[in-house]
Structure formats: C-alpha cells, structure tokens
Tab-separated table of C-alpha atoms and ligand atoms in Angstrom:
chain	number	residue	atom	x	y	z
A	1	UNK	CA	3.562	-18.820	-10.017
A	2	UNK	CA	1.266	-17.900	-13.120
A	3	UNK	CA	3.324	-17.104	-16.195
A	4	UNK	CA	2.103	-14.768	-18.835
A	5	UNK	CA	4.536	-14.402	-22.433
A	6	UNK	CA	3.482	-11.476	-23.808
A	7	UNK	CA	5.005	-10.365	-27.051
A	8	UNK	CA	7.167	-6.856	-26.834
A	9	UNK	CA	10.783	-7.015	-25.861
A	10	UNK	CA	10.307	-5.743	-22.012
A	11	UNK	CA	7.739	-8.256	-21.107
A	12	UNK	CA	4.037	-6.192	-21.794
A	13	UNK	CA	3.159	-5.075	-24.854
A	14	UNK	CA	1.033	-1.789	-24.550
A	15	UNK	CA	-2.129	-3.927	-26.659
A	16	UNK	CA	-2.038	-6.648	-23.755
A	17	UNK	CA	-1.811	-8.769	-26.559
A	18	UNK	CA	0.040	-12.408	-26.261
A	19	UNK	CA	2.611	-13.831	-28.442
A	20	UNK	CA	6.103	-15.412	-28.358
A	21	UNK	CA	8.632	-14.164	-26.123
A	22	UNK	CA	12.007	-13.184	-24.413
A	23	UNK	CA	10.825	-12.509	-21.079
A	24	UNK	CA	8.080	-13.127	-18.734
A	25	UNK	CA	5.640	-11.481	-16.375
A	26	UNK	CA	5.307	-12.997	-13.347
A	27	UNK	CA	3.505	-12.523	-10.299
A	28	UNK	CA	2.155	-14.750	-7.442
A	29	UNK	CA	-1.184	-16.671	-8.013
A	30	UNK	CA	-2.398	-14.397	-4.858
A	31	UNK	CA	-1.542	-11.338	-5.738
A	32	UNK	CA	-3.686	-8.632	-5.176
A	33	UNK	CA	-5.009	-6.352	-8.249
A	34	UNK	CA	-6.790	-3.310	-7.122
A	35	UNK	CA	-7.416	-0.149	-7.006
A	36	UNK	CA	-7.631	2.597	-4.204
A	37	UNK	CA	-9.949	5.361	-2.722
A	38	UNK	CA	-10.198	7.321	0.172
A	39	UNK	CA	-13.921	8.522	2.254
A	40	UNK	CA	-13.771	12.151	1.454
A	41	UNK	CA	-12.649	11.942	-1.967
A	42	UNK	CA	-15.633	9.547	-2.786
A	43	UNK	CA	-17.809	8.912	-0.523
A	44	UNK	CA	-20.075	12.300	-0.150
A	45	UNK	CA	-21.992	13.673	2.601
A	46	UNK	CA	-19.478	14.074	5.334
A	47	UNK	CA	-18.698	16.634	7.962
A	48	UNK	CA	-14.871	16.817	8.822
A	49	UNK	CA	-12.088	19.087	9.003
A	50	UNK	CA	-11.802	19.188	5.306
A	51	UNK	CA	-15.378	19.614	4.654
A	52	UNK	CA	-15.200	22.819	7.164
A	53	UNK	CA	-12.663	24.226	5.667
A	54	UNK	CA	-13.301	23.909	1.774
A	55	UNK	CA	-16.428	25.822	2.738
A	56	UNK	CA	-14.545	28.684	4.244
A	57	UNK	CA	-11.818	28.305	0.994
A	58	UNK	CA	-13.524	27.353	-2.317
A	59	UNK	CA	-13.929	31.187	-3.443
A	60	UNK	CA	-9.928	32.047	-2.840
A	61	UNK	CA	-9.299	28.655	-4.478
A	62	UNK	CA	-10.919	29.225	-7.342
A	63	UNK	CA	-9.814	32.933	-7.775
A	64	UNK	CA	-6.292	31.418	-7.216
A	65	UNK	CA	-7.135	29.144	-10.113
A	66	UNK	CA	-5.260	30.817	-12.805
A	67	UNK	CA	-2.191	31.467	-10.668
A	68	UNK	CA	-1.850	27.967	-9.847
A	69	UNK	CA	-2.597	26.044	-12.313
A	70	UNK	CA	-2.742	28.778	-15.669
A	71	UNK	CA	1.104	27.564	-16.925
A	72	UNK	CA	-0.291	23.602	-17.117
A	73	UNK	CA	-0.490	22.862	-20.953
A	74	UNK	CA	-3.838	21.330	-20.039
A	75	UNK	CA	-5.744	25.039	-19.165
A	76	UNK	CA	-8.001	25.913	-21.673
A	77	UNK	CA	-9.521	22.390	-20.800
A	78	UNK	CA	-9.522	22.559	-17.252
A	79	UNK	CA	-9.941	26.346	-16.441
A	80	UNK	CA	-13.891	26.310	-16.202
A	81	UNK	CA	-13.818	23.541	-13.739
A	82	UNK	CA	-10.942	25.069	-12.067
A	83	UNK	CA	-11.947	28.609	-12.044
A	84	UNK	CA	-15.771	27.355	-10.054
A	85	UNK	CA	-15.930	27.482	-6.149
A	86	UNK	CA	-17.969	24.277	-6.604
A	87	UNK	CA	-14.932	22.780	-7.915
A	88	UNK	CA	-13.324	23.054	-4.092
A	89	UNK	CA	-16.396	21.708	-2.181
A	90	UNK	CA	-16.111	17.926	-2.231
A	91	UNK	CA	-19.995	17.807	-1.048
A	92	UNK	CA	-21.690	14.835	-2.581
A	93	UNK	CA	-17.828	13.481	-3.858
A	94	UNK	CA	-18.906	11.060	-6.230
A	95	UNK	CA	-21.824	9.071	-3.618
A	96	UNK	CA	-19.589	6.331	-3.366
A	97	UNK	CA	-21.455	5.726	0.049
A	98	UNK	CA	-24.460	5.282	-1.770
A	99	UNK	CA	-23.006	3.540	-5.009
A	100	UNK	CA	-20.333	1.415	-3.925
A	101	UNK	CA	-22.299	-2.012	-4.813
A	102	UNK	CA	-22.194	-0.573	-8.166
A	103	UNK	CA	-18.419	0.411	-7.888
A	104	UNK	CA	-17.453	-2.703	-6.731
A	105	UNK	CA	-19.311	-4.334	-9.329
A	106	UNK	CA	-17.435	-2.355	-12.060
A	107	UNK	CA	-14.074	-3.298	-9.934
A	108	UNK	CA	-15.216	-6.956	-10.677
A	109	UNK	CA	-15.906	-6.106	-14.111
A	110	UNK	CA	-12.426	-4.703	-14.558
A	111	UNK	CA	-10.899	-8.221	-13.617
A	112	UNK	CA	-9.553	-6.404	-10.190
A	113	UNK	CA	-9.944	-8.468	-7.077
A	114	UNK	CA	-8.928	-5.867	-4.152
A	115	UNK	CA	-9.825	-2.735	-3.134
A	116	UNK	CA	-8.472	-0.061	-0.636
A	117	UNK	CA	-10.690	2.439	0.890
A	118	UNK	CA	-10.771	4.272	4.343
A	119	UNK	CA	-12.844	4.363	7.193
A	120	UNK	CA	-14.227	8.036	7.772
A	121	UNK	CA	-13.272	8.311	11.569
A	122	UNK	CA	-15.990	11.518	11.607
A	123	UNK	CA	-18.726	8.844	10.610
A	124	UNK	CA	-17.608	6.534	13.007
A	125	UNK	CA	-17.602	8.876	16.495
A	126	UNK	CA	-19.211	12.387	14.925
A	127	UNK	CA	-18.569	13.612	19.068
A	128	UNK	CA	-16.014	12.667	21.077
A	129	UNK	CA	-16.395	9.336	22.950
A	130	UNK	CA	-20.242	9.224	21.067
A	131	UNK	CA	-20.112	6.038	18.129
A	132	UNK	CA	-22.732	5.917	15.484
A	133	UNK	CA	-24.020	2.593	15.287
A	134	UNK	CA	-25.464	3.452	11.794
A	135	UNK	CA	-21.949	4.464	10.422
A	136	UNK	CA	-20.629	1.179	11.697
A	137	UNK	CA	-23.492	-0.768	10.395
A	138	UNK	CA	-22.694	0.501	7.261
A	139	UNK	CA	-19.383	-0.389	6.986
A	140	UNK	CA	-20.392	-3.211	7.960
A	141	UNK	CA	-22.422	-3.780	5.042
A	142	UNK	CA	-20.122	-2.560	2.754
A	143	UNK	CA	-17.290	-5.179	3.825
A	144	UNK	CA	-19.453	-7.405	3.528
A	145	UNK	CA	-20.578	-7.184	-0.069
A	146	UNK	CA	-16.851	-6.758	-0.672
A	147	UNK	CA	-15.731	-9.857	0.536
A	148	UNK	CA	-18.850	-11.229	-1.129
A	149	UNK	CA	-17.562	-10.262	-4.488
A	150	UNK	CA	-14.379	-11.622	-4.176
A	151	UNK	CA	-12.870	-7.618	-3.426
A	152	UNK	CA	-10.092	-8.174	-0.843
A	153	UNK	CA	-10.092	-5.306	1.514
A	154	UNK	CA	-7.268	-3.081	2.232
A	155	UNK	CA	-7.968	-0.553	4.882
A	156	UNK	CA	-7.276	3.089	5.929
A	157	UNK	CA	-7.671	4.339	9.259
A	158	UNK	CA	-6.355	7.592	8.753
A	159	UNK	CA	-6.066	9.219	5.275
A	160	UNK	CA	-6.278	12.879	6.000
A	161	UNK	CA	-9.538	13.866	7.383
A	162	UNK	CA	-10.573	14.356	10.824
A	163	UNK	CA	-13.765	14.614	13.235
A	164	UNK	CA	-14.273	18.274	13.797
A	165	UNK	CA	-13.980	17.966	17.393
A	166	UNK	CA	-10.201	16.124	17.343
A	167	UNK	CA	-8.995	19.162	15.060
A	168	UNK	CA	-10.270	21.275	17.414
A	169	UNK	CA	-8.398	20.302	20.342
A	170	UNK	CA	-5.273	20.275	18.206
A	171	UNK	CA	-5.371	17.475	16.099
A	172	UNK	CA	-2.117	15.327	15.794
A	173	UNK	CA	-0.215	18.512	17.241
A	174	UNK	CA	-0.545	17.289	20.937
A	175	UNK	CA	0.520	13.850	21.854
A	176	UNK	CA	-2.095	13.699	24.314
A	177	UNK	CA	-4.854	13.163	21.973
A	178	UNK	CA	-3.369	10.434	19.952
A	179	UNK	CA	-5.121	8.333	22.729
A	180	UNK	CA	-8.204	9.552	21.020
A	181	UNK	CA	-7.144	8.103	17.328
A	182	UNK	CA	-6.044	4.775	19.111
A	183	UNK	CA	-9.177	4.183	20.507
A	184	UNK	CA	-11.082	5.007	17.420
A	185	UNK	CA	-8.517	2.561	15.687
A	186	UNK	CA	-9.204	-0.112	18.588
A	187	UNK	CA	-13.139	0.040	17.873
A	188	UNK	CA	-12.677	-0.138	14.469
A	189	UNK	CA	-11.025	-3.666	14.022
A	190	UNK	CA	-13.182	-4.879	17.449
A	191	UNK	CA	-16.584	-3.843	15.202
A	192	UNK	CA	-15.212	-4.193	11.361
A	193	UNK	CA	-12.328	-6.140	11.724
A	194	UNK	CA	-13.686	-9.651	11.089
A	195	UNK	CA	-13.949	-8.642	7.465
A	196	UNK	CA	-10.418	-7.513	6.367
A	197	UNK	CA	-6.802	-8.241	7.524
A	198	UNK	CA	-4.670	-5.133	5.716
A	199	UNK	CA	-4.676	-2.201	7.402
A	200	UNK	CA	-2.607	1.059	6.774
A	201	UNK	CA	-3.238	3.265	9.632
A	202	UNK	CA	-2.118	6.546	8.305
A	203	UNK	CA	-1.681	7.328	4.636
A	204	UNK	CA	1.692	9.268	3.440
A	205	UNK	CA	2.097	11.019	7.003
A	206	UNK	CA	5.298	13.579	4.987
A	207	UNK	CA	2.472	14.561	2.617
A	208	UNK	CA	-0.054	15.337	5.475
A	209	UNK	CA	2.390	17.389	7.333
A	210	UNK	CA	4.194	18.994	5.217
A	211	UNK	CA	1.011	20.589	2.991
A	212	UNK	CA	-0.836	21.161	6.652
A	213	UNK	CA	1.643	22.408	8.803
A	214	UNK	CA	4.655	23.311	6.412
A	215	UNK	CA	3.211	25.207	3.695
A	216	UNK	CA	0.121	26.117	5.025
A	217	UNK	CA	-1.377	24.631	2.074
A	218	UNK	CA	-4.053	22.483	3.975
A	219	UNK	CA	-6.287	22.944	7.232
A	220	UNK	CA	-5.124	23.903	9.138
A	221	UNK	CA	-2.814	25.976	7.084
A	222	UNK	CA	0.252	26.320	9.382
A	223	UNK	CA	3.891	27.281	8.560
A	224	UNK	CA	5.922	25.852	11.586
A	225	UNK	CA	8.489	23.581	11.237
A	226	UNK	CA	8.192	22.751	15.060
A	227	UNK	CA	4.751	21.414	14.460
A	228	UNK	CA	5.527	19.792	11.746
A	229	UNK	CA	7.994	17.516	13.095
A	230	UNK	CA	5.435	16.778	16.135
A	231	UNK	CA	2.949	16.141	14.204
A	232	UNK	CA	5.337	13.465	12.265
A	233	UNK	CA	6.206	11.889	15.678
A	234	UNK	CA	2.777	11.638	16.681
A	235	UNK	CA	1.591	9.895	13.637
A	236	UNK	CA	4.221	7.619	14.326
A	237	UNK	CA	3.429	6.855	17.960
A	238	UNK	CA	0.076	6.302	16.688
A	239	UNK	CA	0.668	3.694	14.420
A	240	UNK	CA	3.077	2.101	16.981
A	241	UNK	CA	0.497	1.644	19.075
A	242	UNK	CA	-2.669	0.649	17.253
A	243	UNK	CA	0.034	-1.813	16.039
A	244	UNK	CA	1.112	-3.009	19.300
A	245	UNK	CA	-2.457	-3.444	21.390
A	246	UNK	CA	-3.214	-5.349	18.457
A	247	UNK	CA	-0.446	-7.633	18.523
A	248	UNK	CA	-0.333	-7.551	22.360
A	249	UNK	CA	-4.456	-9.178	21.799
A	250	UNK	CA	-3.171	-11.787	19.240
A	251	UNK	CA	-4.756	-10.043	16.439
A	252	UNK	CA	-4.410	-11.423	12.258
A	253	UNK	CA	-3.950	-7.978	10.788
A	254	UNK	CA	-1.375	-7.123	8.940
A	255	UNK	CA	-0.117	-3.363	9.387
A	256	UNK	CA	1.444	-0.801	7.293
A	257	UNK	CA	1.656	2.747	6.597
A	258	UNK	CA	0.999	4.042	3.592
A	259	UNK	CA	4.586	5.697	2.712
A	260	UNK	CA	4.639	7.962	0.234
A	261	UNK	CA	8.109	7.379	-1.892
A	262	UNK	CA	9.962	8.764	-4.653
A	263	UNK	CA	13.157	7.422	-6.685
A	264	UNK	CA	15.861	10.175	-5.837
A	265	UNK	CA	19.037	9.693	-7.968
A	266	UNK	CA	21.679	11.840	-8.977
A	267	UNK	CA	21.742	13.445	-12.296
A	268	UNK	CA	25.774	13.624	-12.900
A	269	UNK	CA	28.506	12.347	-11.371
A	270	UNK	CA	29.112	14.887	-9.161
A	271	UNK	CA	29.846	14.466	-5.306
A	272	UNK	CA	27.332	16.828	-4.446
A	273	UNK	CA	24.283	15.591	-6.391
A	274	UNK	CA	25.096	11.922	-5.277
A	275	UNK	CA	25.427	13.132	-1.845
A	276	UNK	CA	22.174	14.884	-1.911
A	277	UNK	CA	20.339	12.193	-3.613
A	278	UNK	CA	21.374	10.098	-1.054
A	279	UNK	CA	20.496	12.701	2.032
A	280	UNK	CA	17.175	13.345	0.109
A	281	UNK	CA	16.227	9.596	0.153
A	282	UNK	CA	17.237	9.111	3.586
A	283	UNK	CA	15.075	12.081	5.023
A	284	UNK	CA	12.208	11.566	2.895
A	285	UNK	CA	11.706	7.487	3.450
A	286	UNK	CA	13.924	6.040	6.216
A	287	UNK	CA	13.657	8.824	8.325
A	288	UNK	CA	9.998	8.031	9.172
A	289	UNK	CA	9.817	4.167	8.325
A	290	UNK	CA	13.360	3.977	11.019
A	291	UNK	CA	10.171	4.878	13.654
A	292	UNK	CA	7.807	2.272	12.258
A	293	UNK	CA	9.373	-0.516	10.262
A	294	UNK	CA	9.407	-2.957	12.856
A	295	UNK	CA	5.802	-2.147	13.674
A	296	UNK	CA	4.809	-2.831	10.348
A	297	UNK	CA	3.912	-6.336	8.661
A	298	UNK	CA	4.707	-5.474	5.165
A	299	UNK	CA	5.417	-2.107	3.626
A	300	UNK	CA	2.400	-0.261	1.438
A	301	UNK	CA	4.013	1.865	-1.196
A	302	UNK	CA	2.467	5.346	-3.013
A	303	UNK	CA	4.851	5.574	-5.979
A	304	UNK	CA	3.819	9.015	-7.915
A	305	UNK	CA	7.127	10.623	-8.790
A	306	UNK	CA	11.291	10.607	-8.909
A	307	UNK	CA	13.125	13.666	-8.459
A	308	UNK	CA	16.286	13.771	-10.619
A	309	UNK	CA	18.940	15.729	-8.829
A	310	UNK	CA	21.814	18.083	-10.044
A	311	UNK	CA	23.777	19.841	-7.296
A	312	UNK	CA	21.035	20.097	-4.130
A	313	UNK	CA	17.971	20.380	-6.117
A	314	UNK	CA	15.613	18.151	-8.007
A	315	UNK	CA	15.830	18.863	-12.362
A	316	UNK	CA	13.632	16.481	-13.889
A	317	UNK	CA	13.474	15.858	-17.300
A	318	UNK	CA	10.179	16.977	-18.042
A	319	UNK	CA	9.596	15.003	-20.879
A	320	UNK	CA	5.951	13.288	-20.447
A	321	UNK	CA	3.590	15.353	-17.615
A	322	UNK	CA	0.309	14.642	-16.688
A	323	UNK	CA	-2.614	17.043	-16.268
A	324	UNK	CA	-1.101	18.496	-12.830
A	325	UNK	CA	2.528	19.187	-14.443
A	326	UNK	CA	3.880	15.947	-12.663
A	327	UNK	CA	6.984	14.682	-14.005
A	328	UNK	CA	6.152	11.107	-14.744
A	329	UNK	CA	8.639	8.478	-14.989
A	330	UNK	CA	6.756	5.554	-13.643
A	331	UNK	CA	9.341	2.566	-14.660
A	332	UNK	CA	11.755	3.806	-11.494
A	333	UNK	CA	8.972	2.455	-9.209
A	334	UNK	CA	11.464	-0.745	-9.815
A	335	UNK	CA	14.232	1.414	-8.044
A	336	UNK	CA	12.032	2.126	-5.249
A	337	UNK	CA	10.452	-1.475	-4.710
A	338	UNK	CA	14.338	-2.856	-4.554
A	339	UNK	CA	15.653	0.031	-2.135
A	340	UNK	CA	12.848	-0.988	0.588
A	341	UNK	CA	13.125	-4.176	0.033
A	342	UNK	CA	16.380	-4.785	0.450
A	343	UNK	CA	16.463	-2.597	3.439
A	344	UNK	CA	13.627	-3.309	5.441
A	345	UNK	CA	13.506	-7.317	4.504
A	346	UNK	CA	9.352	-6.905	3.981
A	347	UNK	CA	7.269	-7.598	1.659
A	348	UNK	CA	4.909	-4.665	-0.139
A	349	UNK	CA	2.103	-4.123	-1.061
A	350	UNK	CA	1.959	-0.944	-3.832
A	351	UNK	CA	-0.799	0.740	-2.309
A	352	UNK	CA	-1.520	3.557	-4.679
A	353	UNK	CA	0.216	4.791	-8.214
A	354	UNK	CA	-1.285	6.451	-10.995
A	355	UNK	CA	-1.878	9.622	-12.706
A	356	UNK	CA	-4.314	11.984	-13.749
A	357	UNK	CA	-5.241	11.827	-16.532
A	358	UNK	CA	-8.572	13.504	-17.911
A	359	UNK	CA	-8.077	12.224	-21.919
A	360	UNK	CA	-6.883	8.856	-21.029
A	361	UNK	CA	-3.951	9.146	-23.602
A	362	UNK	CA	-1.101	7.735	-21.149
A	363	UNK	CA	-2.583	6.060	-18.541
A	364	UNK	CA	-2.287	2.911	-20.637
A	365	UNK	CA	1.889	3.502	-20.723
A	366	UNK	CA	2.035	4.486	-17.192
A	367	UNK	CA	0.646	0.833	-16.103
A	368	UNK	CA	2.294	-0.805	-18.820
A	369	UNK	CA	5.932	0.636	-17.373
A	370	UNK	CA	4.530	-0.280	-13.557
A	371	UNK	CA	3.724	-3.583	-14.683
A	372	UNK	CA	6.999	-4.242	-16.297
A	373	UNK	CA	8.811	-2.085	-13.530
A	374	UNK	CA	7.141	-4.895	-11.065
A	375	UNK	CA	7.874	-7.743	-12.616
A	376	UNK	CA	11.535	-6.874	-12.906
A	377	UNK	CA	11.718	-6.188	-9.356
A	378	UNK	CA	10.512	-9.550	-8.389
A	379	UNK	CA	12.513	-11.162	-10.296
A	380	UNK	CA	15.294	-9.458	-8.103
A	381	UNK	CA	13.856	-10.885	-5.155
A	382	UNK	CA	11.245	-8.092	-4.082
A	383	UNK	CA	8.343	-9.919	-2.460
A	384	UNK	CA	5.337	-8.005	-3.720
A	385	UNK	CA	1.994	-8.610	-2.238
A	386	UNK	CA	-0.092	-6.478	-4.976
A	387	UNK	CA	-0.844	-3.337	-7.446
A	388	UNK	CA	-3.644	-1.277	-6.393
A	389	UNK	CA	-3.695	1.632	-8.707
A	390	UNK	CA	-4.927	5.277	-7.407
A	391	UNK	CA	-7.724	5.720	-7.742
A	392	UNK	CA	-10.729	3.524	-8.795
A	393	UNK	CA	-13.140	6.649	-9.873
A	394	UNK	CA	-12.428	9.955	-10.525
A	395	UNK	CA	-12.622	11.923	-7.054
A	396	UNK	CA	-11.872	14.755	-5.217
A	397	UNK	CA	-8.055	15.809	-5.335
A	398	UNK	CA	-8.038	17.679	-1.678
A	399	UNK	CA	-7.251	21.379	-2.817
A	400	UNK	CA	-7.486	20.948	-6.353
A	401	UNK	CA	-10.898	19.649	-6.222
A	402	UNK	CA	-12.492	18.252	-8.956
A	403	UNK	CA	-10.820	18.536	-11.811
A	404	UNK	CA	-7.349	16.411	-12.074
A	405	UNK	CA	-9.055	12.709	-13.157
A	406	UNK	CA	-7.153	9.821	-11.163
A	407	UNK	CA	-9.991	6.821	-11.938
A	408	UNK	CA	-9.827	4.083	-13.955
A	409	UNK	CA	-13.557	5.010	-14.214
A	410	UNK	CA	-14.644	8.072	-14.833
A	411	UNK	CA	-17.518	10.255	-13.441
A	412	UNK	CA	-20.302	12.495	-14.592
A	413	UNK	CA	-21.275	14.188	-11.143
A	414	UNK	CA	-24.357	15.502	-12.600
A	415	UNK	CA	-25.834	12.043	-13.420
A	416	UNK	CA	-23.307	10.202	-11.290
A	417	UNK	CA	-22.666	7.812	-14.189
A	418	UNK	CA	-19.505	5.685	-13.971
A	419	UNK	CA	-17.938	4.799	-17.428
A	420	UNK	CA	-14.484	2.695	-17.197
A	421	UNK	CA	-12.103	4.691	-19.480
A	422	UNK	CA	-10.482	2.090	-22.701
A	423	UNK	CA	-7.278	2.143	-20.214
A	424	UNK	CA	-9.222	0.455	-17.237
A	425	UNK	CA	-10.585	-2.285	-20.160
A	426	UNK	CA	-7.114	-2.745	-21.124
A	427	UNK	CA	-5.697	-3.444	-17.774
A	428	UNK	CA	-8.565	-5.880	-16.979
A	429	UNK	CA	-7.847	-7.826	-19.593
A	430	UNK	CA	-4.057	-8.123	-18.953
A	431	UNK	CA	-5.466	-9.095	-15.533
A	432	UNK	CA	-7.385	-11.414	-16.717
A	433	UNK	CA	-4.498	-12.684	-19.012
A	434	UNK	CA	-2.218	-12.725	-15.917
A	435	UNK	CA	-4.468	-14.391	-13.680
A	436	UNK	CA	-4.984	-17.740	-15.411
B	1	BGC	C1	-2.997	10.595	-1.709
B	1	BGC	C2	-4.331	10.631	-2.425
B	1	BGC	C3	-4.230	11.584	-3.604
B	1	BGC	C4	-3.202	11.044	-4.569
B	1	BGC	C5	-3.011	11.892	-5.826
B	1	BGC	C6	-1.799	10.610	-2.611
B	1	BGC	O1	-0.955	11.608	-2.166
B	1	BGC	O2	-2.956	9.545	-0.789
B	1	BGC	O3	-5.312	10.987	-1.511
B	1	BGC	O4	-5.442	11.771	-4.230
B	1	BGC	O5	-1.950	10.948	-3.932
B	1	BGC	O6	-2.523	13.142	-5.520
C-alpha cells in the first residue's frame, strides 16, 4: 500500500499540496490511473451507423440548438458552436487515429499509466464476414506503443457504434445477429489480444437503449419499449458469450461491462421516496448486472450523476452544474462503489467519471471529491482496481457534438493542438504524489 498525508481535513487538499494530517489516501501500488476514450468520439475518419446518421441530422440538430440547450447558463458561450451543423458531424473527431503516439505521450506526461479506448468494429470487418488487415495492423500498432509506454490497456468492444451493414439487418434488435458481434469479439482478442487483458464488451448498455430505442434520441431513433428491452437482453447474451468462449479456451482476460450507475437515495423520510429510491436502484443497476455479474471478472463503473428522490421522481439539488445542466455531486460515487461491492463481491474498476467542463473552473473539485470519495470506500473494504477519468481529450459528445469539453486536454480542431488544461497538471501531480 502507498500512503500519501495530504494536508486538508478529508484527506486531499484541492492544491495537491502535502502536509501533516488526520487521514490518509490510500490506494494499491497497482492501481490503475487513466483516462478514457471511445473510436468515434476521437478517432476520425470512420464510416458507421453514427457517422450515417449525423450526416442525415446535423442541420435539425443544430436548428434544435436553442431549444435544447438555450436555458443552460453556459449559452452565450456555447451557442455558436452549438447552433453549426458542423458541430453534429464528428468527421475528423479529434485524429486520434493519427495522433495517438502524441496522446499517449501527453497521458505519460500527466503521470497517468492506463488508458481505455475502443476498438471500432466498422474498421475491423467494414462488410460482413470481410476483415481489414490494415485496421487490425493498426491496432496492432497502437497497443503496442501503449504497452511500450507503460499505458495499461483497457478495452471496448462495443461502445455505441456499429458497421453499417449490422445496423442494417437490425442491429442488436434480433438475437440472431448477435452471432455476428461474437465473432467480431472472438477475432478481436485471437488478433489484438496478446496486448491487453481488460475488456468491457459493451459500454452502459441502459444508456444505448434507452436514447436509441426509447426516446428516439439516437439512430436509429425508435420509441418502443418492446425493442428496447430486446435489445437489453441481447446485449446481455452477447457479453455472456464472448465471456464464456473465452473462458471455455482458457483465456487471461478479465471481463466487464461498462455499467452506467447513479447514487439513488431518498430525499425525506417518506415511505414512498425510500421505496422508489430503492425500486429505482434496483431497475437501473441490478436489473441488468443480475444477467451478467457472474460473467464478469470485476465490475467497470461510469459514475456521472445521483438522482435525489422525493415521492417517485428525482429533485436534485441543483446547486453546482456543469456545462450540460448535470447535477453534479461527485462525492456519492463512495455510495455507489460500496452498494456493488458489497453486493456483487467484485472488485471495480471506475471506468469513466468526469464532467464537462469548457473553463476548467471545477474539474479540479470534481476529482478532488472522487479521489476522496475512493479512498473512503476502500477503506470500507471496496476492492478498487483503478480511476480512469472520462475523457482524455475533448471529443465528440454523440448528439451534442462538439461542444460540451470532457478532456483533461483540450483541443483546437482547426490546428489539432492538444493543451492539458491546469486541472489535468494538478491531477498528475497528485498522481505522481500518490504513486511513490
Ligand atoms: C459515455 C461516453 C460519453 C460520456 C459523457 C458516457 O455515457 O460512455 O461515450 O461521452 O458518458 O456523456
């Protein structure tokens, strides 16, 4: 176990700074520090389901602009971005697939020694049954360099995109064609799969389905509950068995989902809002992770948000937002860590958290209360494998495009120059501090 002592009364001290103490940060001498991307939010140049459709949507989206996002305290700053249809067309993203010995050597930089990132799956087999040797080369390559710099991989086989073709014949809708995403999966770790052990094979499957096929929010813009729920149970029986061919071949990975999780509590004492915080929690997490958990190694963890409840619905406080209007009370990811914990017996591995945050004026406190948040937790017994905060560079936030800024680095996408923000210095240095 490394120690660290810093001075404040909670155990980090927003500086980083060291001095005598109460309390102490601790973490495991392996623990990973990272940060997390996705292909189409940074890599560029791709043709997908996503890629299709922004085409066909950027002009609505951006008319739309004002309607959606006029009330956030943040418009007069954001509403030329927003209000462009270039804003909607992720296009060259950020040329990640181009930069990334750059990006990774800014992750070094930053003290961070892990790094999430998906494999595009429309790279990989751009027709059905057809691979691209050059796609896998290059992921090849970029693994490599990785593990060269000391970057521990953690990797995404599914994080919302698709091959053209697969959403074509229905996507995740008909549980014939997971056989398609299992084989993809299967060629994946048989090319790549020397060079990493994580692996989350779908990221936040409630998010996917419920802005794809709920509210119609994302391709392919459906409002059916029925599909929905089969798409749920098909992302499920996907993971289950990528997970268990790989097991059944005597495989070292270690699998996950990425589960998307909030801290649901009950405002008041009332029997109602208890009750519902309880039938919230239940339907958004165990629901899901009851079909997985024991086809999972460890759990990965997106902590974003709680939802405060009174009665049946969520009042939060309000009192600190980001950019998009998100409630932000990021010291409850402690809550959240213990509940799974406890319930599920794994260990986890925080696989995205963070905020957007284009001035940089809170990211600082948001870490500071996940770091102390984390530390807690362990101290309770949660076995945590590692922080990888969302997202490494600025990127493209799926319908929102552009303009909400998630990196600890941020972006000029006419010059493509990458400047850490004085938040990512910060947290390299308490890295650093903690690392020792
Ligand atoms: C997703 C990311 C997204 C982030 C911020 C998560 O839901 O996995 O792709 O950019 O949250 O919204």
């Amino acid at each position: 176990m490394i120690m660290w002592h810093p001075g404040c009364q909670r155990g980090v001290c927003y500086d980083g700074s060291m001095t005598a103490n109460r309390s102490q940060v601790k973490f495991p001498k392996k623990f990973l520090w990272g940060a997390a991307t996705s292909a189409h939010q940074v890599e560029g140049g791709l043709h997908n389901q996503w890629t299709v459709w922004e085409l066909e949507n950027a002009k609505r989206l951006a008319i739309q602009s004002p309607y959606r996002f006029g009330k956030l305290g943040n418009w007069s700053a954001i509403s030329r971005e927003a209000k462009n249809p270039n804003n909607y067309v992720s296009g060259r993203a950020v040329d990640h697939f181009n930069r990334y010995e750059q990006d990774f050597e800014i992750a070094k930089s930053l003290n961070l020694n892990s790094l999430r990132c998906s494999i595009e799956w429309s790279r990989i087999e751009p027709k059905e049954g057809e691979w691209s040797q050059e796609a896998i080369d290059h992921y090849r390559a970029y693994f490599k360099k990785m593990k060269e710099m000391g970057l521990e991989p953690v990797v995404t086989l599914f994080h919302f995109t698709l091959p053209v073709w697969f959403a074509d014949m229905g996507g995740f809708e008909k549980t014939q064609n997971v056989r398609c995403f299992v084989r993809f999966a299967e060629k994946v770790l048989n090319e790549l799969g020397d060079s990493f052990k994580w692996v989350i094979t779908v990221n936040e499957p409630e998010v996917y389905v419920t802005e794809s096929y709920r509210h119609g929010e994302w391709p392919p813009q459906k409002n059916s509950r029925v599909a929905e729920f089969r798409v749920l149970l098909n992302l499920a029986l996907a993971h289950r068995l990528v997970v268990s061919r790989a097991r059944g071949a005597g495989s070292k990975f270690k699998f996950s989902i990425a589960k998307n999780s909030s801290y649901i509590y009950a405002g008041d004492d009332a029997w109602l809002s208890r009750f519902s915080a309880k039938l919230f929690t239940w339907r958004r997490d165990d629901w899901f992770l009851w079909f997985v958990a024991k086809h999972c190694d460890f759990i990965g963890l997106n902590y974003y948000f709680s939802d405060r409840i009174y009665g049946y619905r969520a009042h939060n406080p309000n009192y600190q937002l980001n950019d998009l209007g998100w409630d932000m009370q990021p010291a409850n990811i402690q809550f959240v860590l213990e509940r799974l914990s406890s319930r599920y017996g794994l260990p986890i591995l925080i696989t995205e958290n963070g905020l957007a945050d284009g001035t940089d004026e809170q990211r600082q406190w948001w870490i500071t209360e996940t770091i102390r948040a984390m530390s807690a937790s362990t101290r309770d017994g949660v076995k945590l494998i590692g922080y990888l905060h969302w997202s490494l560079l600025d990127n493209f936030e799926w319908d929102k495009g552009f303009w909400p800024k998630f990196g600890l680095v941020s972006v000029n996408r006419s010059t493509m120059q990458r400047t850490p923000r004085p938040s990512a210095k910060w947290l390299g240095g308490v890295i650093g501090r903690l690392s020792k």
